[in-house]
mmCIF file of C-alpha atoms in Angstrom:
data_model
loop_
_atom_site.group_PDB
_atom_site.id
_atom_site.type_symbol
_atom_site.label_atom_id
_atom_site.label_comp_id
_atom_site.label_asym_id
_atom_site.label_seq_id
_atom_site.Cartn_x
_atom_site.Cartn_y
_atom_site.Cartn_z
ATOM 1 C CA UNK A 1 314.691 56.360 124.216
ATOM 2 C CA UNK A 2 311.641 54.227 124.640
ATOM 3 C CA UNK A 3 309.901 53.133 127.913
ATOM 4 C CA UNK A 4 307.811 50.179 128.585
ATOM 5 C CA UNK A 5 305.797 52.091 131.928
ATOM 6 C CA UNK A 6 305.683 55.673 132.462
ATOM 7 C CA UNK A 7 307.426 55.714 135.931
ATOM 8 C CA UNK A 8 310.465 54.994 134.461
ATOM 9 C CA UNK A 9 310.455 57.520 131.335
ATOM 10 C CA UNK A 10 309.014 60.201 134.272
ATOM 11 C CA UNK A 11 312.494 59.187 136.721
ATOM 12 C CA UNK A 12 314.610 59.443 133.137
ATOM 13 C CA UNK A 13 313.175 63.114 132.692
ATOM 14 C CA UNK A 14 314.427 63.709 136.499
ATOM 15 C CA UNK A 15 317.302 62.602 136.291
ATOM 16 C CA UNK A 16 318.081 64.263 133.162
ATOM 17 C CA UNK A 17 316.923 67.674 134.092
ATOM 18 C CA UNK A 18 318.800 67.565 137.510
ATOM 19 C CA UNK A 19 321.876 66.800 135.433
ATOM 20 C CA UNK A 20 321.208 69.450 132.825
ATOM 21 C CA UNK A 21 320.770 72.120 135.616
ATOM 22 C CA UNK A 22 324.052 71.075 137.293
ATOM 23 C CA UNK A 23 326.157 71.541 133.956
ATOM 24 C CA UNK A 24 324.090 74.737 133.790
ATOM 25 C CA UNK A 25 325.699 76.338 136.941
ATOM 26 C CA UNK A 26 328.821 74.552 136.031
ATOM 27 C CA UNK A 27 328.557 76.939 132.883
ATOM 28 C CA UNK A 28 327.581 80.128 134.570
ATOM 29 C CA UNK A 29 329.756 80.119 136.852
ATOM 30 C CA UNK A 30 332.498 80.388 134.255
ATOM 31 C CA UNK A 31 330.672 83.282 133.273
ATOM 32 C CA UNK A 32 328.774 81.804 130.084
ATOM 33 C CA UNK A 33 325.789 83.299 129.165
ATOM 34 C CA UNK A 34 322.724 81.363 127.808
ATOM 35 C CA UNK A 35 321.737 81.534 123.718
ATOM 36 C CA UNK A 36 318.700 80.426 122.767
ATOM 37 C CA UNK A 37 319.864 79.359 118.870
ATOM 38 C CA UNK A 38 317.205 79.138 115.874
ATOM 39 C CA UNK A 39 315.925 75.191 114.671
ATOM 40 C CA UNK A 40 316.399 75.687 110.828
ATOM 41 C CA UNK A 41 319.522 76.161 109.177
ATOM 42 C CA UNK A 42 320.086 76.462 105.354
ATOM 43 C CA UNK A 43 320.350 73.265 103.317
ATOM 44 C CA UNK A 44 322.856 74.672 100.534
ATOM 45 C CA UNK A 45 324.548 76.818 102.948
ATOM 46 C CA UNK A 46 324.935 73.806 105.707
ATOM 47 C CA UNK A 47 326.313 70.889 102.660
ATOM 48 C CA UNK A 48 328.477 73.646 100.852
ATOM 49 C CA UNK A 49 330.731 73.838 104.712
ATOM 50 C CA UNK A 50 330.534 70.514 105.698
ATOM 51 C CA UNK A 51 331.011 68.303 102.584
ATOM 52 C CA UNK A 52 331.538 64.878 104.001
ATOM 53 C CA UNK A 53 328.432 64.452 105.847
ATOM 54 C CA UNK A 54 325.369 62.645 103.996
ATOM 55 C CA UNK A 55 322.842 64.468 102.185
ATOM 56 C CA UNK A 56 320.611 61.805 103.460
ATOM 57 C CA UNK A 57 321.194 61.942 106.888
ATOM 58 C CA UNK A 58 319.620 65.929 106.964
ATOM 59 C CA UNK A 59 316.291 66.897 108.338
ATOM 60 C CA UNK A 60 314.526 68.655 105.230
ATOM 61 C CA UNK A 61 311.754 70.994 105.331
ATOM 62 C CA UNK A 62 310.293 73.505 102.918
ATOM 63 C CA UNK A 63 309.711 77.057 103.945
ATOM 64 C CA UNK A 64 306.738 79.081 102.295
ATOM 65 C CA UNK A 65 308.900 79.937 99.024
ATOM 66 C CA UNK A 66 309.808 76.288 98.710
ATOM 67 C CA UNK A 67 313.185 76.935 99.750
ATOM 68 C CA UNK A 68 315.274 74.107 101.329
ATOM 69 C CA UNK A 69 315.448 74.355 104.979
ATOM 70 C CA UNK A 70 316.900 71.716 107.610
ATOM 71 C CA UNK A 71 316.066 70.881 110.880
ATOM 72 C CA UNK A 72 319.564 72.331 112.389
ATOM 73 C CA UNK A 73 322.195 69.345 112.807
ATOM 74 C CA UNK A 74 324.624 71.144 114.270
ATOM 75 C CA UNK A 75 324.785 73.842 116.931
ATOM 76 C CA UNK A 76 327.921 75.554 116.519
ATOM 77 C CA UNK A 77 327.295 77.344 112.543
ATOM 78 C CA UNK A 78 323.689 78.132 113.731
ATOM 79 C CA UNK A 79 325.311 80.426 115.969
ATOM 80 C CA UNK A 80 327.448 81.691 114.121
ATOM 81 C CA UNK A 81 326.239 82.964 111.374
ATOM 82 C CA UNK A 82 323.213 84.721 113.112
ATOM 83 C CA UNK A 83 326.093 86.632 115.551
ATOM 84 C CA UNK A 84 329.213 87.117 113.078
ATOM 85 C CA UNK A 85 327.577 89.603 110.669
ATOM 86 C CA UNK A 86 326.882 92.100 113.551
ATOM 87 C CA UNK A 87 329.682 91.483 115.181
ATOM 88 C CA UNK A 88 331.795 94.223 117.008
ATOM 89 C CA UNK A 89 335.618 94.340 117.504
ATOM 90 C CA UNK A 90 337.231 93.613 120.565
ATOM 91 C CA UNK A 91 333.560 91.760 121.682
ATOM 92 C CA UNK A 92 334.148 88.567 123.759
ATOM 93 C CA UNK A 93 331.658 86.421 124.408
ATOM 94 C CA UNK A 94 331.336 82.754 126.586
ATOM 95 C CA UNK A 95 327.376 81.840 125.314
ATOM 96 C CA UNK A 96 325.957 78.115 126.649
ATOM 97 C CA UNK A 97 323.007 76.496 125.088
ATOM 98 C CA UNK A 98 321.000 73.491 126.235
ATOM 99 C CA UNK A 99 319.190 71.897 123.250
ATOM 100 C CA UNK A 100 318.233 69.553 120.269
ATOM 101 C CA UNK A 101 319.670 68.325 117.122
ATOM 102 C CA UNK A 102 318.128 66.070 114.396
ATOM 103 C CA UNK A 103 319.490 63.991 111.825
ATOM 104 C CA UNK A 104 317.757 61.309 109.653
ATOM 105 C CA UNK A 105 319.038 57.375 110.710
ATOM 106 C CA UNK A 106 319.150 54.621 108.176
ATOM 107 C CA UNK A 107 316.260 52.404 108.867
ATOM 108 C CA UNK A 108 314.924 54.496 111.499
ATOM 109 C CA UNK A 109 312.872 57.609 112.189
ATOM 110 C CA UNK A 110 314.348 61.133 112.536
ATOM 111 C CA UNK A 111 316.604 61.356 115.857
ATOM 112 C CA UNK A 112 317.082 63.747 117.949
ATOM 113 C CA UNK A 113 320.412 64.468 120.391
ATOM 114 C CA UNK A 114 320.136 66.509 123.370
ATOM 115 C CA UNK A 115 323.175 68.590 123.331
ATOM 116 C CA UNK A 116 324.654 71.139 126.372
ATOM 117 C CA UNK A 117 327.514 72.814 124.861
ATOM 118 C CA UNK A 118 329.834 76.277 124.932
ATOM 119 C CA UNK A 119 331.386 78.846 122.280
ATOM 120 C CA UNK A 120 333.459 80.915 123.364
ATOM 121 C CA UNK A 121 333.965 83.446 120.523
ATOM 122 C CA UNK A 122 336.567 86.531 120.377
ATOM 123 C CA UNK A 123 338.786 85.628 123.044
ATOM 124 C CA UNK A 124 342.528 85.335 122.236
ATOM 125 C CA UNK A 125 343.382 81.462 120.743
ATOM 126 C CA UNK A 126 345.365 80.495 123.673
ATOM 127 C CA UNK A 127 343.380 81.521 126.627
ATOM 128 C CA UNK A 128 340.083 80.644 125.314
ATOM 129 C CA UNK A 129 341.911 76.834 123.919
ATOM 130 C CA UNK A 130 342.550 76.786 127.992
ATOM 131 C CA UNK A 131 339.515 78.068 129.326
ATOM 132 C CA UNK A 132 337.346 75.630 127.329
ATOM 133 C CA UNK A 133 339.684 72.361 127.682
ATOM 134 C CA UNK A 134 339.357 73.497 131.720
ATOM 135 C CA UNK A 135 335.943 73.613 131.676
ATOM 136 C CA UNK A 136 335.235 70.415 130.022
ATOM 137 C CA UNK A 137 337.178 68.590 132.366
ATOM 138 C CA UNK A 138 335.829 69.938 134.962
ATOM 139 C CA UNK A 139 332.478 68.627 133.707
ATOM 140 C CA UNK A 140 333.773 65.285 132.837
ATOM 141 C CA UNK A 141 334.943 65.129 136.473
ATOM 142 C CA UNK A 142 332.071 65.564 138.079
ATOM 143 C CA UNK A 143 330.654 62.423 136.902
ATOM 144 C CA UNK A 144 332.935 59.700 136.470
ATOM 145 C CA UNK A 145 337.236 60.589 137.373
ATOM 146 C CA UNK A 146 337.559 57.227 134.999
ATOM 147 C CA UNK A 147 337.590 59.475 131.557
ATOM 148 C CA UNK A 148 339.902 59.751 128.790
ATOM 149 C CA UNK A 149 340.251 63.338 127.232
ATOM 150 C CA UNK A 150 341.967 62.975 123.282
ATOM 151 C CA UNK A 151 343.292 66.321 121.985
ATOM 152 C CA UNK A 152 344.496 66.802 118.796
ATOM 153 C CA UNK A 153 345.357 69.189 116.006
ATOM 154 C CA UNK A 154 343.855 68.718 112.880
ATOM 155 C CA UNK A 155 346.169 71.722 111.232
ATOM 156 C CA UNK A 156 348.695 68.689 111.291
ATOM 157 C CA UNK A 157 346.668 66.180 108.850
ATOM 158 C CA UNK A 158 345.678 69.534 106.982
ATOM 159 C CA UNK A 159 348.937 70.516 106.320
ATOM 160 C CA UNK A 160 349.949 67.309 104.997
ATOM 161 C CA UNK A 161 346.938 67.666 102.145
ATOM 162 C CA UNK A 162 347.628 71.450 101.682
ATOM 163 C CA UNK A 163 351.723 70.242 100.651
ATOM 164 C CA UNK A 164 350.578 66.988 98.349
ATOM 165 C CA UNK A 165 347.546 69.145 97.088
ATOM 166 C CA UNK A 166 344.883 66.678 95.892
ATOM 167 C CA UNK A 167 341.921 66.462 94.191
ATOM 168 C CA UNK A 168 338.794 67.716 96.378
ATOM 169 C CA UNK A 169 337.648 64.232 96.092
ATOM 170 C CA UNK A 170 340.391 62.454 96.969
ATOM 171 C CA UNK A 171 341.042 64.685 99.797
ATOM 172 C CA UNK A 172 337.577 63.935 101.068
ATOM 173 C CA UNK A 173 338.219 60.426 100.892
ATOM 174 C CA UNK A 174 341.235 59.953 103.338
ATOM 175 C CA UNK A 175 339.455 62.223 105.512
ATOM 176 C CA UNK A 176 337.025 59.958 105.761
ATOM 177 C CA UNK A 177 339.216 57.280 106.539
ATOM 178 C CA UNK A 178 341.546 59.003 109.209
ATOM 179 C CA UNK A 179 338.305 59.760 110.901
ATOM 180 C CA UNK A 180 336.761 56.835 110.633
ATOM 181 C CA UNK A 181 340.225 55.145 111.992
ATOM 182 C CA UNK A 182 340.681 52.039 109.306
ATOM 183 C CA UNK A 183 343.960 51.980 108.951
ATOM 184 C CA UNK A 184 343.832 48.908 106.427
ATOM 185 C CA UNK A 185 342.252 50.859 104.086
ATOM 186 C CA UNK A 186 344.183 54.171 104.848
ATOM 187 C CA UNK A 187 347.002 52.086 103.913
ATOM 188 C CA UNK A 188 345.822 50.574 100.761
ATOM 189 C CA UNK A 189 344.175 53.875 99.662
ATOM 190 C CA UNK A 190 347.571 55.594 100.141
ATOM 191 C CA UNK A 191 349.615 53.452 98.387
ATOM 192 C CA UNK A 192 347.599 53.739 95.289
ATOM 193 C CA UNK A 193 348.086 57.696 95.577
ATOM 194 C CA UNK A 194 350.498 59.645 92.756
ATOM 195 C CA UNK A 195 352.720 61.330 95.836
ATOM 196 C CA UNK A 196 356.028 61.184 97.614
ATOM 197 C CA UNK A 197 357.205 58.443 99.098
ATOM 198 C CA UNK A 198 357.965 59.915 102.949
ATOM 199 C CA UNK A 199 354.609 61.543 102.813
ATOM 200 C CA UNK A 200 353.212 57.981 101.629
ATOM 201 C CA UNK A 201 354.600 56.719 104.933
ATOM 202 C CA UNK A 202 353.562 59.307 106.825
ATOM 203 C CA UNK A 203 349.873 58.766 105.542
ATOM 204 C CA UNK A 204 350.408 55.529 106.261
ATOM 205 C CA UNK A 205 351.609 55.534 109.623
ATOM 206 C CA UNK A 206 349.254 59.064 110.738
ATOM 207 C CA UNK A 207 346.595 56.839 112.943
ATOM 208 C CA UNK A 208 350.018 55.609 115.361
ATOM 209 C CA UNK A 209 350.407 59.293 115.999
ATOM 210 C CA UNK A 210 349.243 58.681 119.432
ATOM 211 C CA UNK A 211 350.071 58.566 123.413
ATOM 212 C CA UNK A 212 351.765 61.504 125.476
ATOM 213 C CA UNK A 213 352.853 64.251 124.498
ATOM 214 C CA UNK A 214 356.363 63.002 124.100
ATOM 215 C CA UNK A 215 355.472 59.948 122.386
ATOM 216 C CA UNK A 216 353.308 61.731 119.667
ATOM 217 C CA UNK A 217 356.512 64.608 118.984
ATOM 218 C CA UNK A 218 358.807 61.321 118.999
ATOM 219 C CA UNK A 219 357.234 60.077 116.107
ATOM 220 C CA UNK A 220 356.398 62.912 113.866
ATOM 221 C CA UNK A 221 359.686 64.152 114.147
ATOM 222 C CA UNK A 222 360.475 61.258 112.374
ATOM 223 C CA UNK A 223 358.717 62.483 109.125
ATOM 224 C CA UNK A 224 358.188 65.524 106.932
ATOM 225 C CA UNK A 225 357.492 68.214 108.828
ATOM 226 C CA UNK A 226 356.897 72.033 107.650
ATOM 227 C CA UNK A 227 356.659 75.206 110.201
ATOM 228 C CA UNK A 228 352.505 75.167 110.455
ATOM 229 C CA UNK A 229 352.954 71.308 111.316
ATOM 230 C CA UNK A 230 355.730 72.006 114.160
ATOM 231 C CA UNK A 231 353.458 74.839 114.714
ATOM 232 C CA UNK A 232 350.428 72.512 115.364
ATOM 233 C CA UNK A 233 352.814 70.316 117.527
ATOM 234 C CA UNK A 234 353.800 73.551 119.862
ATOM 235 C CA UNK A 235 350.159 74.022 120.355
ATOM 236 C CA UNK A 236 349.815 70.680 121.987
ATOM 237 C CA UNK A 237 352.737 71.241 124.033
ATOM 238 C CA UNK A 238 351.527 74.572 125.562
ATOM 239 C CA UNK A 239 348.102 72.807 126.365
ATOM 240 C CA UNK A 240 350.083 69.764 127.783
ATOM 241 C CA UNK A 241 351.940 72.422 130.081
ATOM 242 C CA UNK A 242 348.270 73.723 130.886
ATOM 243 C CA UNK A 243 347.106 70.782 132.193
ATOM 244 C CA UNK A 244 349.961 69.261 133.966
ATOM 245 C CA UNK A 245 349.532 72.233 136.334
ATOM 246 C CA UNK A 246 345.761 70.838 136.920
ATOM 247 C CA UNK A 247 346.788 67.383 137.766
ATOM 248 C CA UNK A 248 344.825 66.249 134.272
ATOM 249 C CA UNK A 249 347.381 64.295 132.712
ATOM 250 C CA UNK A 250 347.038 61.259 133.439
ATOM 251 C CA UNK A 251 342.908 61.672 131.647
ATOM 252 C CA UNK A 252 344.541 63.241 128.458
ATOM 253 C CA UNK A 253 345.544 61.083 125.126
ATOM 254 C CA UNK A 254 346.660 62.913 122.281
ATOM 255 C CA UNK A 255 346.364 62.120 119.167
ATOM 256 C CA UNK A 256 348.103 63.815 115.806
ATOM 257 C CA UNK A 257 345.337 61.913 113.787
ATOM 258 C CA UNK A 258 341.745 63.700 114.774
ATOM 259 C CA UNK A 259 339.665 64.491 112.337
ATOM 260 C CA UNK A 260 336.040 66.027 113.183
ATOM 261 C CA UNK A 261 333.473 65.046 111.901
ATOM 262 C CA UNK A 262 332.329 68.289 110.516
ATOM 263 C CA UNK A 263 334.716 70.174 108.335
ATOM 264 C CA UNK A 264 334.712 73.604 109.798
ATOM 265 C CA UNK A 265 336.805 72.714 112.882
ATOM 266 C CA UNK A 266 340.563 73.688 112.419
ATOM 267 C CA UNK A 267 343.077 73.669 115.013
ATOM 268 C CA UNK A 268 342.545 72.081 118.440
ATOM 269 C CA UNK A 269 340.336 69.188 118.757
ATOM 270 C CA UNK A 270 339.084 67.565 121.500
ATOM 271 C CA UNK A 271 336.713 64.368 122.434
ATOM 272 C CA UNK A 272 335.838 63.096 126.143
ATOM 273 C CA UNK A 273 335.286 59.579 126.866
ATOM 274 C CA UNK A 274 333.904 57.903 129.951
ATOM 275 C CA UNK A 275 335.274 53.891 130.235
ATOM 276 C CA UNK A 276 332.399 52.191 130.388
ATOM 277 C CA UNK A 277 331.228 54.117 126.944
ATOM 278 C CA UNK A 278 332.240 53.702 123.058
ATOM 279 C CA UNK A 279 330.366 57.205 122.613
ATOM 280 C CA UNK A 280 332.080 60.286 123.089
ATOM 281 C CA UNK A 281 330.373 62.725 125.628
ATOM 282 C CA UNK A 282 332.000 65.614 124.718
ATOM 283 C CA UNK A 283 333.559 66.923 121.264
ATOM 284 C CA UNK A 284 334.771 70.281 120.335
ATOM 285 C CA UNK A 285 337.489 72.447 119.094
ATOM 286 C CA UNK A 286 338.504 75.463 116.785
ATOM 287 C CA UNK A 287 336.791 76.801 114.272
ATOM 288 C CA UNK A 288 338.125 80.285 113.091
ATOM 289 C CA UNK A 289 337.737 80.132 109.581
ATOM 290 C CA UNK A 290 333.928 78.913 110.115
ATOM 291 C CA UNK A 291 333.151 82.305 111.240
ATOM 292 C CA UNK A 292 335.084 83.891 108.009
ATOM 293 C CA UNK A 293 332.390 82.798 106.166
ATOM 294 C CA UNK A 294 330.023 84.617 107.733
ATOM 295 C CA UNK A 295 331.586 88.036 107.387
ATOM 296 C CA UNK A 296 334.872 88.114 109.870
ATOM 297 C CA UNK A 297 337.327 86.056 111.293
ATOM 298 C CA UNK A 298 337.299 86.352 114.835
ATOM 299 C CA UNK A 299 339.036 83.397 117.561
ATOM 300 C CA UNK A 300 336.385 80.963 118.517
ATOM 301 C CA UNK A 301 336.218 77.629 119.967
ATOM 302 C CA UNK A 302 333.121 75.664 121.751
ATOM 303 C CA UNK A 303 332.255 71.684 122.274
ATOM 304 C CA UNK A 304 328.983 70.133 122.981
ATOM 305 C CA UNK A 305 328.040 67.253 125.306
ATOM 306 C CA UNK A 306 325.733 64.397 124.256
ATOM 307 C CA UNK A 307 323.401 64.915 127.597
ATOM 308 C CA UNK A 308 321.461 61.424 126.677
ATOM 309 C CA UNK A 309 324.815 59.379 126.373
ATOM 310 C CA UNK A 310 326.551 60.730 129.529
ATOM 311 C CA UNK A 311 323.011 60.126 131.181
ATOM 312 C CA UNK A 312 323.577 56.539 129.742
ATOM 313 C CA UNK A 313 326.982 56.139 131.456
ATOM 314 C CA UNK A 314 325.994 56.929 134.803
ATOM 315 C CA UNK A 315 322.978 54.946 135.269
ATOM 316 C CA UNK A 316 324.689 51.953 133.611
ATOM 317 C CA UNK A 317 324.755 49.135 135.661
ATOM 318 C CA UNK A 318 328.074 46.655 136.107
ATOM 319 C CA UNK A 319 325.653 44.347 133.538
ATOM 320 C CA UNK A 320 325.535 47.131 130.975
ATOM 321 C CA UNK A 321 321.782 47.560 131.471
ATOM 322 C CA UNK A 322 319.864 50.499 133.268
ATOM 323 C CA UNK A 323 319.705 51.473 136.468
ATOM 324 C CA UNK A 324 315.918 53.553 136.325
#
């Protein structure tokens, strides 16, 4: 963000360390522990996980052997591959980190994202899916009670490529558009597609996969269905259990249709959104196989919040401008 006098990038810095030191206790007192994680990450190693994200939009560096390094866009696989290879069984750990990521912006400069987030690593599925969907309610909360909450599963939309098993390329493609959302092109993609015809429609018709919990089981019942996808469908249903006992529900959307953005997440997803934002403040979920990679599969799960967006929502004014 850019400032036209220095008061007002001085009260920004305020503000936003005041917040970060609030989320901070927030975090401890759940018993996180801070991580300090490294800035460079692997360039191969980084692209070979996460193949739909642009080569363009990484941070590249050389190191001394003129090795390809990046400026670390994500969080989350920084940590984990510098704890997974020593990792111990029956360790549990809740770590917190308050930091930066970069990625390269068409027609602009590098960018960096403050990020607060949590991983909670080694901790059985279940109670650490409730212990982190807790906590990040509790943080949304605190700022604004007008927030949405989407959970999904993305073993459902997984599934549904493992069964019609398609080309890598292909597969990356309707990714691509069930997370971007464009269901005219979803559609039209689809249709062109060499597969059944109730999985066609079920393609088709993923994105409507949406509402309470009773609305979203209402419709995929309606379709093909295997045990992992009833599976993925139970999982929501515990969690909706979960946080009916909190008073939450009427904050939570989900939605059989989330995709993350970066490929290692499996399971549970989640995104948090404020009203009077288009942004999402918080995004997490499941990554088990991630740390497989790296050695062992162990149970973890984290999210991160976008600290300059949520610092955006509460000092916007009724106008949309800034309150400084």
């Amino acid at each position: 963000m850019e400032f036209l006098k220095i008061k007002d990038e001085i009260d920004y810095l305020n503000k936003r360390y005041k917040i970060t030191r609030e989320i901070e206790d927030m975090f401890i007192d759940d018993g996180c522990i801070n991580i300090e994680p490294s800035i460079f990450e692997d360039y191969d190693n980084f692209m070979s996980v996460n193949k739909r994200i642009k080569k363009e939009s990484m941070v590249k560096v050389l190191n001394g052997n003129s090795n390809i390094l990046i400026l670390r866009p994500d969080i989350t696989m920084n940590i984990i591959k510098n704890l997974i290879p020593r990792w111990e069984d029956d360790l549990k750990l809740k770590l917190f980190y308050n930091s930066t990521i970069f990625r390269n912006k068409a027609g602009l400069n590098i960018k960096e994202f403050r990020q607060m987030g949590i991983e909670y690593i080694g901790e059985s599925s279940m109670k650490a899916d409730r212990d982190l969907i807790g906590i990040a309610l509790k943080v949304l909360k605190k700022y604004n009670n007008s927030f949405i909450l989407e959970i999904g599963n993305s073993k459902y939309v997984d599934e549904i490529l493992r069964v019609i098993d398609l080309e890598e390329s292909v597969e990356k493609e309707l990714k691509s558009l069930i997370y971007k959302k464009n269901k005219i092109e979803l559609i039209d993609y689809v249709g062109n597609l060499n597969i059944k015809k109730e999985i066609c429609e079920l393609l088709s018709n993923i994105l409507d996969f949406q509402g309470n919990i009773e609305e979203i089981i209402k419709k995929a019942e309606k379709f093909y269905m295997n045990d992992e996808m009833k599976k993925s469908i139970e999982d929501l249903k515990d969690l909706n259990e979960f946080i009916k006992e909190y008073g939450y529900l009427k904050n939570i959307h989900f939605d059989l249709s989330m995709v993350a953005e970066l490929d290692y997440y499996e399971g549970i997803v989640f995104k948090g959104y404020y009203e009077n934002s288009y942004r999402e403040i918080i995004s997490g979920g499941r990554y088990d196989s991630l740390t497989e990679l790296f050695g062992e599969k162990v149970s973890a799960i984290g999210f991160s919040i976008d600290i300059d967006e949520l610092i955006k929502v509460i000092n916007k004014r009724g106008d949309g401008n800034w309150i400084i």
